[in-house]
Short mmCIF file of C-alpha atoms and ligand atoms in Angstrom, two decimals:
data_model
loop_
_atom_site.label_atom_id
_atom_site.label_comp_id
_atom_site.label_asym_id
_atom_site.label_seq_id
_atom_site.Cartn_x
_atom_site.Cartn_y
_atom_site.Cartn_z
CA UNK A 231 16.91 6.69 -14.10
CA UNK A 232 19.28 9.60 -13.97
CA UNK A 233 19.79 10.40 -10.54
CA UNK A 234 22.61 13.06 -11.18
CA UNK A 235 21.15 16.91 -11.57
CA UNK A 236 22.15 18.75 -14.85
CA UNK A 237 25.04 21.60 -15.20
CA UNK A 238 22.53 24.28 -15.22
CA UNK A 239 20.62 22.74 -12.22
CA UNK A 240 24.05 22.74 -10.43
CA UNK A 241 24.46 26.41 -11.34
CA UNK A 242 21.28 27.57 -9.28
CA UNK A 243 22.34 25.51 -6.52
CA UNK A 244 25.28 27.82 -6.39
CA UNK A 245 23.17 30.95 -6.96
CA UNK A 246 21.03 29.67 -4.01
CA UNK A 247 23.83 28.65 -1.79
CA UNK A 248 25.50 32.12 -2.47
CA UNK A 249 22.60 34.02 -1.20
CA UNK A 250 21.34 31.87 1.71
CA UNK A 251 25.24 32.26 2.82
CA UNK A 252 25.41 36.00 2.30
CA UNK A 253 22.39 36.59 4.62
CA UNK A 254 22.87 33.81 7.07
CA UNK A 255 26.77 34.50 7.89
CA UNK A 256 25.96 38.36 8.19
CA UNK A 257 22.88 40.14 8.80
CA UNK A 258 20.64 37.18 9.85
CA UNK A 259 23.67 35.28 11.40
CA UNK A 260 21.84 35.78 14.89
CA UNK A 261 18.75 33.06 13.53
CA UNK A 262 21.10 30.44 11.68
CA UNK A 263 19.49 27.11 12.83
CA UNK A 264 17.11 28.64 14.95
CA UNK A 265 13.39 28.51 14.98
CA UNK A 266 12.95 24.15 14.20
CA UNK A 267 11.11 21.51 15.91
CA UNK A 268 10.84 22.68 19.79
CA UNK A 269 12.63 26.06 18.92
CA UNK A 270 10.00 27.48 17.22
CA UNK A 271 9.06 29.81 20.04
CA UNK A 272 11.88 31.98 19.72
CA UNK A 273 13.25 34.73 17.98
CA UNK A 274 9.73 35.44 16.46
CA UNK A 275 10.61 39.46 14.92
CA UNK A 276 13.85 38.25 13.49
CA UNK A 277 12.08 35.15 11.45
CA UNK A 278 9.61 37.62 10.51
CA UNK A 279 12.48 40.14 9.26
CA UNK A 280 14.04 37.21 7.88
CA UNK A 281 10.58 36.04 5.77
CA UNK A 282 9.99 39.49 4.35
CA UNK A 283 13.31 39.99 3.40
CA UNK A 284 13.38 36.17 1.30
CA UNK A 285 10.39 37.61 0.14
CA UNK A 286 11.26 40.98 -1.17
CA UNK A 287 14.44 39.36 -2.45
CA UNK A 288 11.95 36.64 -4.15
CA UNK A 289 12.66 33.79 -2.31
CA UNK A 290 9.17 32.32 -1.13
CA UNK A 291 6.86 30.44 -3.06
CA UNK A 292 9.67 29.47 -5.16
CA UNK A 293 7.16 26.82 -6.78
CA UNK A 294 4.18 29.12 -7.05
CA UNK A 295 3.92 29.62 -10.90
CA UNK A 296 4.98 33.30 -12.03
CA UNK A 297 1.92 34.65 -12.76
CA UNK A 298 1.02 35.21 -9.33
CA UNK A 299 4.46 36.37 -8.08
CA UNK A 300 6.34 32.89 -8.08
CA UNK A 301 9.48 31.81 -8.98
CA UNK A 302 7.99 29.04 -11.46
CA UNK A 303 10.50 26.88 -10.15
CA UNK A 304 10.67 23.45 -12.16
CA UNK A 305 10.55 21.10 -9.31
CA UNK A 306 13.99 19.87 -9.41
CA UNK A 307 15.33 23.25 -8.70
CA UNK A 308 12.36 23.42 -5.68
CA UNK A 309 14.24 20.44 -4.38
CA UNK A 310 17.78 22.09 -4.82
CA UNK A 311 16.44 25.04 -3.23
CA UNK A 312 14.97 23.33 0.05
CA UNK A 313 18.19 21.30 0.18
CA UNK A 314 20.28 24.32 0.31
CA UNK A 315 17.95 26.05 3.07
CA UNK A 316 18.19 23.36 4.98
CA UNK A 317 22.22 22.63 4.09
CA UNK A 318 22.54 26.05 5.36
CA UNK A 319 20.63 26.18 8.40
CA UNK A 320 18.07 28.54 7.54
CA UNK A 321 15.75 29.76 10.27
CA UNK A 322 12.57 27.67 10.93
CA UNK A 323 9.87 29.31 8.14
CA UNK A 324 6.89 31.36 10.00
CA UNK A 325 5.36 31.61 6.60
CA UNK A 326 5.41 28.08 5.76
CA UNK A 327 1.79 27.45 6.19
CA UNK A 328 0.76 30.53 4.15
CA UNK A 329 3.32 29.28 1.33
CA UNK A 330 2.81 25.24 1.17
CA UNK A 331 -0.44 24.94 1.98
CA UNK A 332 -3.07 27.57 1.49
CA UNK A 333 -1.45 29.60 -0.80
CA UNK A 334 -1.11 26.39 -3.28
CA UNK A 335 -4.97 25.89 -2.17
CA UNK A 336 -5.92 29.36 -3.36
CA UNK A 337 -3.70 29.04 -6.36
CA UNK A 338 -5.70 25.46 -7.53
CA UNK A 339 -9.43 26.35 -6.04
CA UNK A 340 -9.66 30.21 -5.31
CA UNK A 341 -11.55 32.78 -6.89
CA UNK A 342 -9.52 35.41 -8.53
CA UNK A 343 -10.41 37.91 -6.14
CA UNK A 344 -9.34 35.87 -3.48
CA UNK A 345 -6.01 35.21 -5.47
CA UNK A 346 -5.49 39.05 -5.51
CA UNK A 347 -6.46 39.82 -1.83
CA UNK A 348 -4.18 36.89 -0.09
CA UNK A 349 -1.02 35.49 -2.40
CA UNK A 350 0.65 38.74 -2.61
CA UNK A 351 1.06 39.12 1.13
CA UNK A 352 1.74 35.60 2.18
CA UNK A 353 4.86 35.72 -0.35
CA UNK A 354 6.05 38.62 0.89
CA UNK A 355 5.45 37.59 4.24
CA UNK A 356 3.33 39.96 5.62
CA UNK A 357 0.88 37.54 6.61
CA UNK A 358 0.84 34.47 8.58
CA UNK A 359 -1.61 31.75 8.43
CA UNK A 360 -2.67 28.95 10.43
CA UNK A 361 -5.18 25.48 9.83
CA UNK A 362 -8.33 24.85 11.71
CA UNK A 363 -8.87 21.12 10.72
CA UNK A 364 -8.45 18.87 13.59
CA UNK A 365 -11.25 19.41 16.88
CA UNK A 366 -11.01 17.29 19.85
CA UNK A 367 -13.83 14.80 18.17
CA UNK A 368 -12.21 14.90 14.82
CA UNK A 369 -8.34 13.96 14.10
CA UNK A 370 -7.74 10.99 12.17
CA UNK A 371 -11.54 10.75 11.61
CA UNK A 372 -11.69 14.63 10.37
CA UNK A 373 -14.77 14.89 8.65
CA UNK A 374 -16.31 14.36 11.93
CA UNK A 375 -15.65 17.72 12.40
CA UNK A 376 -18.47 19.77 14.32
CA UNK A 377 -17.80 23.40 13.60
CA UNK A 378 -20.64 24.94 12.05
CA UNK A 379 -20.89 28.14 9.96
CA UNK A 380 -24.20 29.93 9.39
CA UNK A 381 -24.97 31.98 6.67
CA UNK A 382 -26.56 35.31 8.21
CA UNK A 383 -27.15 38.10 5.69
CA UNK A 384 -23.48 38.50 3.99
CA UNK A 385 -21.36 37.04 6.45
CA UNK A 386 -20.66 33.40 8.08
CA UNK A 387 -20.58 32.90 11.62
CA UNK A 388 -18.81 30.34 12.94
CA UNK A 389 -19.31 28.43 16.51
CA UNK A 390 -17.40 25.90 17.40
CA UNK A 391 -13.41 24.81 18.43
CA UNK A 392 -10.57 23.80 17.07
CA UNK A 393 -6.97 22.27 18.83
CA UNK A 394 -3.72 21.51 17.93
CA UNK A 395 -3.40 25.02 15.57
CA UNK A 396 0.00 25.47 14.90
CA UNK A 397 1.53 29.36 15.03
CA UNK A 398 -2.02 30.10 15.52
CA UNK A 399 -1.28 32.58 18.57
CA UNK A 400 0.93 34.38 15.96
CA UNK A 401 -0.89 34.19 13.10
CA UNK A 402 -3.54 36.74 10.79
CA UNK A 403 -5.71 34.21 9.05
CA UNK A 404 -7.12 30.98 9.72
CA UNK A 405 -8.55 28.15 7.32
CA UNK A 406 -10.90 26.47 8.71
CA UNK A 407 -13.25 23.03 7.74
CA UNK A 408 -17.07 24.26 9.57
CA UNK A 409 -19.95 22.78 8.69
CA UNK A 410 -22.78 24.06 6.64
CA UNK A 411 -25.15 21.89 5.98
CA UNK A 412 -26.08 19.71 9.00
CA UNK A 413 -28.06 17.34 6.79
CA UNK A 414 -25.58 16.30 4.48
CA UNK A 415 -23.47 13.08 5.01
CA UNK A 416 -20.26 13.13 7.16
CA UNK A 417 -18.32 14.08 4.05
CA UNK A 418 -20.52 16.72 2.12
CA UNK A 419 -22.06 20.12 3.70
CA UNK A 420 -18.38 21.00 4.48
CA UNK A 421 -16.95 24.48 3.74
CA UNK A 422 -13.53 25.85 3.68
CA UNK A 423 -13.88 29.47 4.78
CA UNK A 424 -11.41 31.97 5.65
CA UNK A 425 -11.67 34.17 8.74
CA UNK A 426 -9.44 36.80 10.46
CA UNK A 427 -7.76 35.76 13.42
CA UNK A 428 -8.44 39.37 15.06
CA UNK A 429 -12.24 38.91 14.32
CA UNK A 430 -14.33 39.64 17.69
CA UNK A 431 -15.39 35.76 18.67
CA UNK A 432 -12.01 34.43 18.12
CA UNK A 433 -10.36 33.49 21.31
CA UNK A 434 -6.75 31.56 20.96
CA UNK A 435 -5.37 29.29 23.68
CA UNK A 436 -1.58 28.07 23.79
CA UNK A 437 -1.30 24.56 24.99
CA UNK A 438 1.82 24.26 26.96
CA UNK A 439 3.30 21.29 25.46
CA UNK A 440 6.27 18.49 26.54
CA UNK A 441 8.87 21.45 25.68
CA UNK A 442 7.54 23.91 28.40
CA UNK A 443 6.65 26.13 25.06
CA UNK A 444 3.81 26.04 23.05
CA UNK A 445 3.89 25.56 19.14
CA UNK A 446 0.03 25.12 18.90
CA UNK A 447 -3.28 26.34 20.28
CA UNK A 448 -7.08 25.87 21.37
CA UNK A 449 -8.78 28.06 19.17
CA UNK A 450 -12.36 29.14 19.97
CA UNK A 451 -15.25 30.67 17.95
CA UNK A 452 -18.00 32.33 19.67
CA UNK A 453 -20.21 33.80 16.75
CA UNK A 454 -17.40 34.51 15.03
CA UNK A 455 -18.33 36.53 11.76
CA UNK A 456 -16.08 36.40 8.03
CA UNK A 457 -17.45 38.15 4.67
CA UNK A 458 -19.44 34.73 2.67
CA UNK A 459 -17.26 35.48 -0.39
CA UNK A 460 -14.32 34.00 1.97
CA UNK A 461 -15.39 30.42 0.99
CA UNK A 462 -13.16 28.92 -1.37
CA UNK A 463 -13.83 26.17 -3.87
CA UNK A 464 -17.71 26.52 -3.13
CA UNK A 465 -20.17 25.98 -0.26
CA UNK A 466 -20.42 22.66 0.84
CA UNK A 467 -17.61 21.66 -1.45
CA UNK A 468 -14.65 22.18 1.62
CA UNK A 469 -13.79 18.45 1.60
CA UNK A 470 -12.52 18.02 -1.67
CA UNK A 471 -10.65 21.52 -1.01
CA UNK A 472 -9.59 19.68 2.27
CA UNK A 473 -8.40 16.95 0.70
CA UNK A 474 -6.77 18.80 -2.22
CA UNK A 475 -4.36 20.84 0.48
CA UNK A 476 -3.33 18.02 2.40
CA UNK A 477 -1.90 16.30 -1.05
CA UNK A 478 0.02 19.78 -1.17
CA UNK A 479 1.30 18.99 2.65
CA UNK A 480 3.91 16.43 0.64
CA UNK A 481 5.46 19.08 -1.52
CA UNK A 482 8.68 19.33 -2.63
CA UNK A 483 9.91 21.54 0.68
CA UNK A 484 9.94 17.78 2.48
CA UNK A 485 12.25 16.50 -0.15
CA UNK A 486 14.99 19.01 1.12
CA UNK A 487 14.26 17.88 4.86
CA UNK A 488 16.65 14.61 4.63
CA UNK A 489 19.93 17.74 5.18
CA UNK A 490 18.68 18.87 8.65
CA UNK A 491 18.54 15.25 9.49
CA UNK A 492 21.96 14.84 8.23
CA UNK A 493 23.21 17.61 10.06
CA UNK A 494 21.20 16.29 13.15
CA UNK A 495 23.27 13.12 12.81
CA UNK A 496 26.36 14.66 12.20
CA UNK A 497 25.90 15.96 16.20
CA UNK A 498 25.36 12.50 17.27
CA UNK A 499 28.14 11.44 15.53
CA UNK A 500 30.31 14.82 16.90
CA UNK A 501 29.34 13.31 20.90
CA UNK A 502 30.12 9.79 19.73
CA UNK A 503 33.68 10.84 19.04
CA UNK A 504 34.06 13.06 22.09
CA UNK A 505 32.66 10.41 24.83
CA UNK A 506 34.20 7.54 23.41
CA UNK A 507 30.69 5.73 22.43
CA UNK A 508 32.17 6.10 19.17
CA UNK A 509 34.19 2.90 19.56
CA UNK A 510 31.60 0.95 21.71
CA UNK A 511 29.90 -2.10 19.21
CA UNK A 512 26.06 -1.22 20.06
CA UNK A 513 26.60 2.20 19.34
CA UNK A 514 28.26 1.81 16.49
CA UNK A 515 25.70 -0.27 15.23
CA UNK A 516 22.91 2.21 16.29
CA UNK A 517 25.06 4.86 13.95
CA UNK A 518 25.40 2.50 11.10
CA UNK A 519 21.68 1.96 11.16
CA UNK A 520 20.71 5.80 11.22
CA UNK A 521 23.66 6.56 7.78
CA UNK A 522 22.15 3.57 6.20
CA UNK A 523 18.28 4.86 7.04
CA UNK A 524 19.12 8.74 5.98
CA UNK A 525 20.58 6.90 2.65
CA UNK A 526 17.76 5.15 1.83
CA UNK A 527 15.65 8.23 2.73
CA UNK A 528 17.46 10.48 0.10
CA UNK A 529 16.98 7.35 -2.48
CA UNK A 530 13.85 7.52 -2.08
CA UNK A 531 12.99 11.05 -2.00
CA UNK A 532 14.96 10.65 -5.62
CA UNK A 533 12.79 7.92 -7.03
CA UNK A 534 9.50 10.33 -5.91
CA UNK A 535 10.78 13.19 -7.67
CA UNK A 536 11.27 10.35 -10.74
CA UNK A 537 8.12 9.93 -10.20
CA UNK A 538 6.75 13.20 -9.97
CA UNK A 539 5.08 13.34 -13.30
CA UNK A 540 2.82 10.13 -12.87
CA UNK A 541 -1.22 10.87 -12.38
CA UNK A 542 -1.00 8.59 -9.19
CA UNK A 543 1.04 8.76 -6.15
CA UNK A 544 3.96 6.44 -6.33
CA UNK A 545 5.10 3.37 -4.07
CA UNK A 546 7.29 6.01 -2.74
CA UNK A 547 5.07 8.59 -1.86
CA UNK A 548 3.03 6.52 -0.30
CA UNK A 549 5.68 5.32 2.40
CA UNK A 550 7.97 8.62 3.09
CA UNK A 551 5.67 9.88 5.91
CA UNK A 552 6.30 6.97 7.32
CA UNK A 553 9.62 6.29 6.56
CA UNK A 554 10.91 9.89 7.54
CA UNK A 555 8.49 10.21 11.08
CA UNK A 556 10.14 6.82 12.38
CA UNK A 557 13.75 8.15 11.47
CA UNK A 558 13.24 11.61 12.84
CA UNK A 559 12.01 10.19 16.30
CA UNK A 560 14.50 7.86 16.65
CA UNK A 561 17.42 10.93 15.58
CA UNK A 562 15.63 12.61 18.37
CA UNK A 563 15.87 9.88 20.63
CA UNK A 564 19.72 9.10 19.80
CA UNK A 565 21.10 12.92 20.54
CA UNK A 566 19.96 12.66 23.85
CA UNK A 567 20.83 9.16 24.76
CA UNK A 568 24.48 9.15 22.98
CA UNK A 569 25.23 12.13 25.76
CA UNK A 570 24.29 9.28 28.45
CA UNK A 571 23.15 11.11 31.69
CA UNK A 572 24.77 14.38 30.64
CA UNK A 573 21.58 14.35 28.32
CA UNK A 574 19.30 14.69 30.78
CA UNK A 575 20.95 17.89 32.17
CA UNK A 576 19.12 21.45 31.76
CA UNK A 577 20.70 24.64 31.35
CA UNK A 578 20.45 25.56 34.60
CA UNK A 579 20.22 29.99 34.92
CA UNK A 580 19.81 29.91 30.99
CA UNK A 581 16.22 31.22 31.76
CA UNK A 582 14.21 30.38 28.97
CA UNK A 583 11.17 33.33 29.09
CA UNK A 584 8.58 30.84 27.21
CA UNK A 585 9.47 28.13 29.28
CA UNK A 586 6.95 27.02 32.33
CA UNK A 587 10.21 25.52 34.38
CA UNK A 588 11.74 28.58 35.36
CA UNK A 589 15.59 28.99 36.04
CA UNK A 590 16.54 26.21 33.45
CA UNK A 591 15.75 26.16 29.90
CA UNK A 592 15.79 23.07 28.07
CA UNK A 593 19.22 22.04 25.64
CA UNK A 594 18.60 22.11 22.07
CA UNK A 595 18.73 18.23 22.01
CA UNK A 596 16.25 17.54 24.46
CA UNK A 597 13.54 19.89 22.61
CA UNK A 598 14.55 18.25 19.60
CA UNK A 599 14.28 15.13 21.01
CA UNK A 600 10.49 15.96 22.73
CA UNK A 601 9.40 17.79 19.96
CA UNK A 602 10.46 14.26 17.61
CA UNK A 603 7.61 12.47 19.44
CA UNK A 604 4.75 14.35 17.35
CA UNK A 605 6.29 13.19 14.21
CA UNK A 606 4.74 10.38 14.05
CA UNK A 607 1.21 12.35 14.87
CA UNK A 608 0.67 15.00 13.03
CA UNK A 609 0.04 14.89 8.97
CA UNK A 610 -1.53 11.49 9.39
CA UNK A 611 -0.44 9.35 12.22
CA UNK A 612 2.10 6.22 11.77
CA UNK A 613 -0.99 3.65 11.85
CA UNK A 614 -2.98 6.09 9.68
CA UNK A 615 -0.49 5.66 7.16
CA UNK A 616 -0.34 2.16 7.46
CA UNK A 617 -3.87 1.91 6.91
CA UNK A 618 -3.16 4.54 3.47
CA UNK A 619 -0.88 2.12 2.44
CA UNK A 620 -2.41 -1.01 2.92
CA UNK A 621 -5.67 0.15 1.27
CA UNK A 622 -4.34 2.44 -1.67
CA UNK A 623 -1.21 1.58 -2.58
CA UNK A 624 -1.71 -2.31 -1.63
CA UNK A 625 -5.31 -3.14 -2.22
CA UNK A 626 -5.67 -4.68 0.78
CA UNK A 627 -9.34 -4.64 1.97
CA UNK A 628 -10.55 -1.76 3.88
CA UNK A 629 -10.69 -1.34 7.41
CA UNK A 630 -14.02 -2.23 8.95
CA UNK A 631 -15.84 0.66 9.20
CA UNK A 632 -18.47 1.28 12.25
C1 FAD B 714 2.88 19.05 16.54
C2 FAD B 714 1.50 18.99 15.96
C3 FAD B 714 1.03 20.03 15.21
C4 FAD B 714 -0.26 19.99 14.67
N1 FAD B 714 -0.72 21.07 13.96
C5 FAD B 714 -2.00 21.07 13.52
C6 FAD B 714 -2.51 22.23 12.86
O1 FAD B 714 -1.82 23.24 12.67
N2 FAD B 714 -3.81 22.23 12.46
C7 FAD B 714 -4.62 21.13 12.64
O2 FAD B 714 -5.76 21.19 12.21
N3 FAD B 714 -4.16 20.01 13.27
C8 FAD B 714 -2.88 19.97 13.71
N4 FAD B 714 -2.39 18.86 14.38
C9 FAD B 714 -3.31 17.75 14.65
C10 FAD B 714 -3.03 16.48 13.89
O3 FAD B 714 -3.45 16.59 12.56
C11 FAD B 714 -3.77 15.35 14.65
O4 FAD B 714 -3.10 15.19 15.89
C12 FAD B 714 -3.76 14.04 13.90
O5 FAD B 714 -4.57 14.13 12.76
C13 FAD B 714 -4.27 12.89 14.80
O6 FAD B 714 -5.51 13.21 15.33
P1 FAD B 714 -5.77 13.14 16.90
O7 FAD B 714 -4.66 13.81 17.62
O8 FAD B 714 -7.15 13.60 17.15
O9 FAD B 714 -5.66 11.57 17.26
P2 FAD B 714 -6.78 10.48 17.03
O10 FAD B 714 -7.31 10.56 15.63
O11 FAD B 714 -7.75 10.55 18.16
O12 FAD B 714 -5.94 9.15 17.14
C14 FAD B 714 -5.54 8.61 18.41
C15 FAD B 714 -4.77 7.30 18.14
O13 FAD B 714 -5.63 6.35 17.48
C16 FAD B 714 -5.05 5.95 16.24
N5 FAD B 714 -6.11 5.78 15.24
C17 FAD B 714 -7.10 6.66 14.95
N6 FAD B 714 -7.86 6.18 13.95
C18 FAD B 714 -7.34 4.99 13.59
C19 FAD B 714 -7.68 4.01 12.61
N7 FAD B 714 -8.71 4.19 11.77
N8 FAD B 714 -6.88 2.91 12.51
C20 FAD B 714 -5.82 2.71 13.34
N9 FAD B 714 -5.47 3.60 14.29
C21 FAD B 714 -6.21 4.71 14.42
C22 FAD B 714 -4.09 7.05 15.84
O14 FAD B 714 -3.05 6.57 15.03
C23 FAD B 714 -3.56 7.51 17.20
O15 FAD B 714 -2.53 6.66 17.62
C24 FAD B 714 -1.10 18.86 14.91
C25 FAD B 714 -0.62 17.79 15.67
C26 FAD B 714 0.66 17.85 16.20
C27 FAD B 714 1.14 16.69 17.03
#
């Protein structure tokens, strides 16, 4: 395989680099690096300035075909373009769930009226979006999800709660997995409806998580009501709608990811240097072992995009959740041990408004380092994907099932 990308390829990574650079040295210097894991509280209007002006300037949904507004990226130049976001510290992405999840869900199983009425405004980034999959009852095991919808006249209401909702407290729109037939297996009399987030019954609740700050929600529905043409993919069809977003999840936007690791490391290596833990043996070691991980990260992230054009998912695929969640939490874990007790120090006075410890405000390697711990959670947790990869790619025999 040919692992080196082409001249023209190399010209849009210049084109990219040029304009990320532009914006994020001058008028959006203010939000360079700001806005990741545990820092996604803050500065909310300037990343929402900054994701209306990458979209006006056509840079979201780079891999959304061009006839509904996308760049038609081929996905190699998807990749360069994540890397160079990331290479460049761009600000943490308020649209991202609008633009790699549902908008590639609308794209594949939306009506074309729904096409019209929601792509145009989550590329240009005038409206956020949020997922209502997981309840308390139904996580790893989602499709014991209890949510109902009703059909009543020309609208659904919906009863029922969700947790964990990312940027729901900020968001317009939800998607959310309610059930509508009660009689139907576990699996079938699901729908995937679409409901305003300002509807009358909708009642968010930020969880105040590790990092004083809260990233997702509680979010309730008391008779909630959405127009029954905001089903997508077909009543009772929302699992295999459900199950056809989460393969978007892996897009290419988590190739580009392995840079703001590498710049992550690059810190740990920066207080390595400066407190002398450089030269200590174990720590040395524990650096070695983090290069050699982020190496074999980007190799594989390479052979998936090899890959990319096979029906099935690849050896590969199947193990970079995995691979990356256990390398991120353990890069978390390493910036705020290599500063030794200085690590554990707030920023005492540096009042952080969101925070629920007033007078100190967390340092940006301890959020990083609490927010690391729900990597291996969220998008399948680590013995989830053991299970994934054991049964699918494997053929080991399935887990007994109750
Ligand atoms: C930061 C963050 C953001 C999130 N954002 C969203 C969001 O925006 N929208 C949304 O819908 N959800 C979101 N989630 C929820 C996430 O999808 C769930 O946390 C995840 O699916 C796990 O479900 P659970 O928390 O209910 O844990 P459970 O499923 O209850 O699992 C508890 C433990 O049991 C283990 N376990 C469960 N089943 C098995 C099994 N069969 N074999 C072996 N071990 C098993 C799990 O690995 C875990 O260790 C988010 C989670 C986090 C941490």
């Amino acid at each position: 395989m040919d692992l080196r990308f082409t001249p023209e390829e190399e010209a849009f990574r210049k084109e990219v680099r040029a304009y990320l650079d532009d914006l994020l040295h001058g008028e959006f210097a203010g939000i360079r690096g700001r806005g990741g894991p545990g820092d996604e509280h803050s500065f909310f209007d300037e990343r929402l300035a900054w994701e209306r002006r990458l979209g006006a300037d056509g840079w979201t949904c780079v891999g959304w075909p061009a006839e509904v507004g996308g760049r038609g990226l081929p996905l190699n130049q998807q990749v360069i373009y994540y890397e160079e976001y990331a290479r460049a510290g761009g600000p943490g992405r308020l649209g991202h769930i609008g633009e790699g999840l549902i908008g590639p869900t609308l794209i594949h199983f939306g009506s074309p009226e729904q096409q019209e009425r929601f792509l145009p405004k989550i590329r240009l980034g005038e409206e956020l979006w949020c997922q209502g999959y997981s309840e308390p009852n139904a996580g790893s095991d989602l499709a014991n999800l209890s949510t109902r919808a009703d059909l009543d006249g020309d609208e659904w209401v919906l009863n029922g709660q969700k947790v964990w909702t990312s940027l729901a407290q900020w968001s317009d729109w939800c998607f959310v997995l309610a059930r509508t037939d009660r009689d139907a297996p576990k699996h079938k009399g699901i729908s995937f409806l679409l409901i305003r987030m300002d509807a009358p019954g909708v009642e968010t609740r930020p969880i105040v998580q590790l990092t004083g700050t809260s990233e997702f929600n509680e979010v309730f529905f008391s008779d909630a009501r959405t127009p029954a043409d905001l089903v997508v993919g077909g009543v009772d069809n929302g699992w295999k709608v459900a199950m056809g977003l989460l393969s978007f999840e892996r897009g290419a936007s988590t190739l580009g990811q392995q840079f703001a690791f590498e710049r992550e490391l690059r810190e740990i290596v920066a207080i390595a240097e400066r407190t002398g833990r450089a030269t200590d043996p174990v720590w040395r070691q524990r650096l070695a072992s983090l290069h050699s991980r982020l190496e074999i990260m980007r190799w594989n992230s390479m052979r998936m995009l090899t890959d990319a054009d096979r029906p099935e998912l690849s050896e590969a695929a199947y193990i970079s959740k995995l691979y990356w969640a256990r390398l991120h939490r353990d890069l978390g874990e390493a910036l705020v041990d290599v500063a030794d007790v200085d690590g554990l120090l707030c920023e005492q006075g540096a009042d952080d408004p969101h925070s629920v410890v007033r007078g100190y405000a967390l340092t940006a390697a301890q959020r990083l380092f609490l927010f690391t711990r729900s990597d291996t959670i969220y998008g399948g947790s680590n013995q989830i994907q053991r299970n994934i990869i054991g049964e699918r790619a494997l053929g080991l025999p399935p887990e007994p099932k109750v």
